[in-house]
């Protein structure tokens, strides 16, 4: 499976961006998909995850209510709608996927098998 993230850019505080992650492969719909981010000098941080067909979503408190993850299995694509962006949201955002992830593991980068190349989001005035 190959993942291709896109949609990053420069946005002012309070603005919005939508990231996309296109996946190759016929088994995309069975994968748990996630978004992570990494700011300079910091560890990779969980941002959002969505289960396969059921579509249950997970968010950390830092983005809950501002970010929304969704998926379109017909298009093999996931999205991250980011609203009310803050300067602390600045980071490289990565999409990731895996098909053997249990509920308690969705926030751990190590359990995801596939990673996109990352797209830079900069929130600044």
mmCIF file with all atom_site columns, C-alpha atoms in Angstrom:
data_model
loop_
_atom_site.group_PDB
_atom_site.id
_atom_site.type_symbol
_atom_site.label_atom_id
_atom_site.label_alt_id
_atom_site.label_comp_id
_atom_site.label_asym_id
_atom_site.label_entity_id
_atom_site.label_seq_id
_atom_site.pdbx_PDB_ins_code
_atom_site.Cartn_x
_atom_site.Cartn_y
_atom_site.Cartn_z
_atom_site.occupancy
_atom_site.B_iso_or_equiv
_atom_site.pdbx_formal_charge
_atom_site.auth_seq_id
_atom_site.auth_comp_id
_atom_site.auth_asym_id
_atom_site.auth_atom_id
_atom_site.pdbx_PDB_model_num
ATOM 1   C CA . UNK A 1 1   ? 0.000   0.000  0.000  1.00 0.00 ? 1   UNK A CA 1
ATOM 2   C CA . UNK A 1 2   ? 1.264   3.455  -0.899 1.00 0.00 ? 2   UNK A CA 1
ATOM 3   C CA . UNK A 1 3   ? -0.073  6.621  0.699  1.00 0.00 ? 3   UNK A CA 1
ATOM 4   C CA . UNK A 1 4   ? 0.145   10.114 -0.783 1.00 0.00 ? 4   UNK A CA 1
ATOM 5   C CA . UNK A 1 5   ? -0.677  13.062 1.459  1.00 0.00 ? 5   UNK A CA 1
ATOM 6   C CA . UNK A 1 6   ? -1.506  16.510 0.122  1.00 0.00 ? 6   UNK A CA 1
ATOM 7   C CA . UNK A 1 7   ? -3.228  19.755 1.029  1.00 0.00 ? 7   UNK A CA 1
ATOM 8   C CA . UNK A 1 8   ? -0.772  21.394 3.380  1.00 0.00 ? 8   UNK A CA 1
ATOM 9   C CA . UNK A 1 9   ? 0.153   25.047 3.187  1.00 0.00 ? 9   UNK A CA 1
ATOM 10  C CA . UNK A 1 10  ? 0.313   28.364 4.984  1.00 0.00 ? 10  UNK A CA 1
ATOM 11  C CA . UNK A 1 11  ? -2.799  29.522 6.801  1.00 0.00 ? 11  UNK A CA 1
ATOM 12  C CA . UNK A 1 12  ? -3.530  32.292 9.272  1.00 0.00 ? 12  UNK A CA 1
ATOM 13  C CA . UNK A 1 13  ? -4.570  31.514 12.843 1.00 0.00 ? 13  UNK A CA 1
ATOM 14  C CA . UNK A 1 14  ? -8.276  30.737 12.941 1.00 0.00 ? 14  UNK A CA 1
ATOM 15  C CA . UNK A 1 15  ? -8.246  29.526 9.367  1.00 0.00 ? 15  UNK A CA 1
ATOM 16  C CA . UNK A 1 16  ? -9.002  26.115 7.872  1.00 0.00 ? 16  UNK A CA 1
ATOM 17  C CA . UNK A 1 17  ? -7.282  23.520 5.723  1.00 0.00 ? 17  UNK A CA 1
ATOM 18  C CA . UNK A 1 18  ? -8.288  20.109 4.430  1.00 0.00 ? 18  UNK A CA 1
ATOM 19  C CA . UNK A 1 19  ? -5.655  17.454 4.039  1.00 0.00 ? 19  UNK A CA 1
ATOM 20  C CA . UNK A 1 20  ? -6.115  14.458 1.774  1.00 0.00 ? 20  UNK A CA 1
ATOM 21  C CA . UNK A 1 21  ? -4.396  11.096 1.717  1.00 0.00 ? 21  UNK A CA 1
ATOM 22  C CA . UNK A 1 22  ? -4.844  8.892  -1.334 1.00 0.00 ? 22  UNK A CA 1
ATOM 23  C CA . UNK A 1 23  ? -4.084  5.191  -0.989 1.00 0.00 ? 23  UNK A CA 1
ATOM 24  C CA . UNK A 1 24  ? -3.287  2.516  -3.505 1.00 0.00 ? 24  UNK A CA 1
ATOM 25  C CA . UNK A 1 25  ? -4.322  -1.089 -2.980 1.00 0.00 ? 25  UNK A CA 1
ATOM 26  C CA . UNK A 1 26  ? -7.534  -3.062 -2.957 1.00 0.00 ? 26  UNK A CA 1
ATOM 27  C CA . UNK A 1 27  ? -7.728  -3.581 0.804  1.00 0.00 ? 27  UNK A CA 1
ATOM 28  C CA . UNK A 1 28  ? -7.879  0.087  1.818  1.00 0.00 ? 28  UNK A CA 1
ATOM 29  C CA . UNK A 1 29  ? -11.407 -0.246 3.160  1.00 0.00 ? 29  UNK A CA 1
ATOM 30  C CA . UNK A 1 30  ? -10.267 -2.782 5.768  1.00 0.00 ? 30  UNK A CA 1
ATOM 31  C CA . UNK A 1 31  ? -7.544  -0.546 7.200  1.00 0.00 ? 31  UNK A CA 1
ATOM 32  C CA . UNK A 1 32  ? -7.632  1.693  10.220 1.00 0.00 ? 32  UNK A CA 1
ATOM 33  C CA . UNK A 1 33  ? -6.309  5.032  8.973  1.00 0.00 ? 33  UNK A CA 1
ATOM 34  C CA . UNK A 1 34  ? -4.719  7.781  10.988 1.00 0.00 ? 34  UNK A CA 1
ATOM 35  C CA . UNK A 1 35  ? -3.143  11.202 10.899 1.00 0.00 ? 35  UNK A CA 1
ATOM 36  C CA . UNK A 1 36  ? -0.065  12.109 12.895 1.00 0.00 ? 36  UNK A CA 1
ATOM 37  C CA . UNK A 1 37  ? 2.019   15.270 13.030 1.00 0.00 ? 37  UNK A CA 1
ATOM 38  C CA . UNK A 1 38  ? 5.561   16.136 13.932 1.00 0.00 ? 38  UNK A CA 1
ATOM 39  C CA . UNK A 1 39  ? 6.832   19.591 14.774 1.00 0.00 ? 39  UNK A CA 1
ATOM 40  C CA . UNK A 1 40  ? 10.561  20.421 14.710 1.00 0.00 ? 40  UNK A CA 1
ATOM 41  C CA . UNK A 1 41  ? 12.320  18.958 17.717 1.00 0.00 ? 41  UNK A CA 1
ATOM 42  C CA . UNK A 1 42  ? 9.248   17.076 18.902 1.00 0.00 ? 42  UNK A CA 1
ATOM 43  C CA . UNK A 1 43  ? 8.050   13.487 18.758 1.00 0.00 ? 43  UNK A CA 1
ATOM 44  C CA . UNK A 1 44  ? 5.434   12.345 16.297 1.00 0.00 ? 44  UNK A CA 1
ATOM 45  C CA . UNK A 1 45  ? 2.005   13.052 17.755 1.00 0.00 ? 45  UNK A CA 1
ATOM 46  C CA . UNK A 1 46  ? -1.344  11.354 17.179 1.00 0.00 ? 46  UNK A CA 1
ATOM 47  C CA . UNK A 1 47  ? -3.954  13.621 15.597 1.00 0.00 ? 47  UNK A CA 1
ATOM 48  C CA . UNK A 1 48  ? -6.863  11.453 14.482 1.00 0.00 ? 48  UNK A CA 1
ATOM 49  C CA . UNK A 1 49  ? -7.852  7.947  13.469 1.00 0.00 ? 49  UNK A CA 1
ATOM 50  C CA . UNK A 1 50  ? -10.794 6.305  11.753 1.00 0.00 ? 50  UNK A CA 1
ATOM 51  C CA . UNK A 1 51  ? -11.681 2.640  11.773 1.00 0.00 ? 51  UNK A CA 1
ATOM 52  C CA . UNK A 1 52  ? -12.449 0.703  8.625  1.00 0.00 ? 52  UNK A CA 1
ATOM 53  C CA . UNK A 1 53  ? -16.020 0.191  7.500  1.00 0.00 ? 53  UNK A CA 1
ATOM 54  C CA . UNK A 1 54  ? -17.643 1.289  10.722 1.00 0.00 ? 54  UNK A CA 1
ATOM 55  C CA . UNK A 1 55  ? -15.951 4.668  10.639 1.00 0.00 ? 55  UNK A CA 1
ATOM 56  C CA . UNK A 1 56  ? -15.517 5.175  14.384 1.00 0.00 ? 56  UNK A CA 1
ATOM 57  C CA . UNK A 1 57  ? -13.216 8.135  14.966 1.00 0.00 ? 57  UNK A CA 1
ATOM 58  C CA . UNK A 1 58  ? -10.697 9.064  17.656 1.00 0.00 ? 58  UNK A CA 1
ATOM 59  C CA . UNK A 1 59  ? -9.053  12.378 18.553 1.00 0.00 ? 59  UNK A CA 1
ATOM 60  C CA . UNK A 1 60  ? -6.776  13.680 21.277 1.00 0.00 ? 60  UNK A CA 1
ATOM 61  C CA . UNK A 1 61  ? -8.094  16.555 23.375 1.00 0.00 ? 61  UNK A CA 1
ATOM 62  C CA . UNK A 1 62  ? -5.744  18.977 21.626 1.00 0.00 ? 62  UNK A CA 1
ATOM 63  C CA . UNK A 1 63  ? -7.715  18.801 18.359 1.00 0.00 ? 63  UNK A CA 1
ATOM 64  C CA . UNK A 1 64  ? -11.118 17.484 19.420 1.00 0.00 ? 64  UNK A CA 1
ATOM 65  C CA . UNK A 1 65  ? -13.877 19.756 18.160 1.00 0.00 ? 65  UNK A CA 1
ATOM 66  C CA . UNK A 1 66  ? -11.577 21.425 15.632 1.00 0.00 ? 66  UNK A CA 1
ATOM 67  C CA . UNK A 1 67  ? -10.382 18.547 13.437 1.00 0.00 ? 67  UNK A CA 1
ATOM 68  C CA . UNK A 1 68  ? -12.497 15.960 11.645 1.00 0.00 ? 68  UNK A CA 1
ATOM 69  C CA . UNK A 1 69  ? -11.218 12.804 9.994  1.00 0.00 ? 69  UNK A CA 1
ATOM 70  C CA . UNK A 1 70  ? -13.279 11.108 7.321  1.00 0.00 ? 70  UNK A CA 1
ATOM 71  C CA . UNK A 1 71  ? -12.837 8.492  4.640  1.00 0.00 ? 71  UNK A CA 1
ATOM 72  C CA . UNK A 1 72  ? -14.224 7.708  1.225  1.00 0.00 ? 72  UNK A CA 1
ATOM 73  C CA . UNK A 1 73  ? -13.577 4.019  0.617  1.00 0.00 ? 73  UNK A CA 1
ATOM 74  C CA . UNK A 1 74  ? -14.797 4.279  -2.981 1.00 0.00 ? 74  UNK A CA 1
ATOM 75  C CA . UNK A 1 75  ? -12.008 6.769  -3.664 1.00 0.00 ? 75  UNK A CA 1
ATOM 76  C CA . UNK A 1 76  ? -9.402  5.103  -1.398 1.00 0.00 ? 76  UNK A CA 1
ATOM 77  C CA . UNK A 1 77  ? -8.948  8.453  0.303  1.00 0.00 ? 77  UNK A CA 1
ATOM 78  C CA . UNK A 1 78  ? -9.040  9.860  3.804  1.00 0.00 ? 78  UNK A CA 1
ATOM 79  C CA . UNK A 1 79  ? -9.369  13.499 4.766  1.00 0.00 ? 79  UNK A CA 1
ATOM 80  C CA . UNK A 1 80  ? -8.512  15.694 7.703  1.00 0.00 ? 80  UNK A CA 1
ATOM 81  C CA . UNK A 1 81  ? -10.608 18.837 7.938  1.00 0.00 ? 81  UNK A CA 1
ATOM 82  C CA . UNK A 1 82  ? -8.818  21.278 10.221 1.00 0.00 ? 82  UNK A CA 1
ATOM 83  C CA . UNK A 1 83  ? -10.688 24.317 11.514 1.00 0.00 ? 83  UNK A CA 1
ATOM 84  C CA . UNK A 1 84  ? -9.810  27.050 13.996 1.00 0.00 ? 84  UNK A CA 1
ATOM 85  C CA . UNK A 1 85  ? -6.140  26.419 13.387 1.00 0.00 ? 85  UNK A CA 1
ATOM 86  C CA . UNK A 1 86  ? -3.607  27.599 15.931 1.00 0.00 ? 86  UNK A CA 1
ATOM 87  C CA . UNK A 1 87  ? 0.126   28.316 15.614 1.00 0.00 ? 87  UNK A CA 1
ATOM 88  C CA . UNK A 1 88  ? 0.788   25.211 17.717 1.00 0.00 ? 88  UNK A CA 1
ATOM 89  C CA . UNK A 1 89  ? -0.804  23.102 14.964 1.00 0.00 ? 89  UNK A CA 1
ATOM 90  C CA . UNK A 1 90  ? 2.205   23.886 12.773 1.00 0.00 ? 90  UNK A CA 1
ATOM 91  C CA . UNK A 1 91  ? 3.882   20.609 11.832 1.00 0.00 ? 91  UNK A CA 1
ATOM 92  C CA . UNK A 1 92  ? 4.441   18.090 9.097  1.00 0.00 ? 92  UNK A CA 1
ATOM 93  C CA . UNK A 1 93  ? 1.302   15.968 8.901  1.00 0.00 ? 93  UNK A CA 1
ATOM 94  C CA . UNK A 1 94  ? 1.531   12.291 7.993  1.00 0.00 ? 94  UNK A CA 1
ATOM 95  C CA . UNK A 1 95  ? -1.190  9.837  7.083  1.00 0.00 ? 95  UNK A CA 1
ATOM 96  C CA . UNK A 1 96  ? -0.801  6.217  8.101  1.00 0.00 ? 96  UNK A CA 1
ATOM 97  C CA . UNK A 1 97  ? -2.647  2.935  7.743  1.00 0.00 ? 97  UNK A CA 1
ATOM 98  C CA . UNK A 1 98  ? -2.737  -0.502 9.288  1.00 0.00 ? 98  UNK A CA 1
ATOM 99  C CA . UNK A 1 99  ? -5.021  -3.530 9.334  1.00 0.00 ? 99  UNK A CA 1
ATOM 100 C CA . UNK A 1 100 ? -4.274  -5.148 12.692 1.00 0.00 ? 100 UNK A CA 1
ATOM 101 C CA . UNK A 1 101 ? -4.802  -2.234 15.047 1.00 0.00 ? 101 UNK A CA 1
ATOM 102 C CA . UNK A 1 102 ? -6.842  -2.747 18.175 1.00 0.00 ? 102 UNK A CA 1
ATOM 103 C CA . UNK A 1 103 ? -8.688  0.064  19.898 1.00 0.00 ? 103 UNK A CA 1
ATOM 104 C CA . UNK A 1 104 ? -6.094  0.663  22.604 1.00 0.00 ? 104 UNK A CA 1
ATOM 105 C CA . UNK A 1 105 ? -3.347  1.065  19.992 1.00 0.00 ? 105 UNK A CA 1
ATOM 106 C CA . UNK A 1 106 ? -4.787  3.648  17.594 1.00 0.00 ? 106 UNK A CA 1
ATOM 107 C CA . UNK A 1 107 ? -2.674  6.478  19.029 1.00 0.00 ? 107 UNK A CA 1
ATOM 108 C CA . UNK A 1 108 ? 0.664   4.632  18.696 1.00 0.00 ? 108 UNK A CA 1
ATOM 109 C CA . UNK A 1 109 ? 2.678   5.337  15.529 1.00 0.00 ? 109 UNK A CA 1
ATOM 110 C CA . UNK A 1 110 ? 4.498   2.003  15.819 1.00 0.00 ? 110 UNK A CA 1
ATOM 111 C CA . UNK A 1 111 ? 1.399   -0.079 15.039 1.00 0.00 ? 111 UNK A CA 1
ATOM 112 C CA . UNK A 1 112 ? 0.762   1.497  11.645 1.00 0.00 ? 112 UNK A CA 1
ATOM 113 C CA . UNK A 1 113 ? 2.240   -0.412 8.717  1.00 0.00 ? 113 UNK A CA 1
ATOM 114 C CA . UNK A 1 114 ? 2.110   2.210  5.987  1.00 0.00 ? 114 UNK A CA 1
ATOM 115 C CA . UNK A 1 115 ? 3.023   5.905  5.947  1.00 0.00 ? 115 UNK A CA 1
ATOM 116 C CA . UNK A 1 116 ? 2.644   8.767  3.543  1.00 0.00 ? 116 UNK A CA 1
ATOM 117 C CA . UNK A 1 117 ? 5.432   11.232 2.832  1.00 0.00 ? 117 UNK A CA 1
ATOM 118 C CA . UNK A 1 118 ? 4.055   14.098 4.922  1.00 0.00 ? 118 UNK A CA 1
ATOM 119 C CA . UNK A 1 119 ? 2.644   17.499 4.081  1.00 0.00 ? 119 UNK A CA 1
ATOM 120 C CA . UNK A 1 120 ? 3.662   20.712 5.838  1.00 0.00 ? 120 UNK A CA 1
ATOM 121 C CA . UNK A 1 121 ? 1.056   22.822 7.612  1.00 0.00 ? 121 UNK A CA 1
ATOM 122 C CA . UNK A 1 122 ? 2.157   26.255 8.792  1.00 0.00 ? 122 UNK A CA 1
ATOM 123 C CA . UNK A 1 123 ? -0.169  28.381 10.894 1.00 0.00 ? 123 UNK A CA 1
ATOM 124 C CA . UNK A 1 124 ? 1.125   31.907 11.084 1.00 0.00 ? 124 UNK A CA 1
ATOM 125 C CA . UNK A 1 125 ? 0.060   35.480 10.585 1.00 0.00 ? 125 UNK A CA 1
#
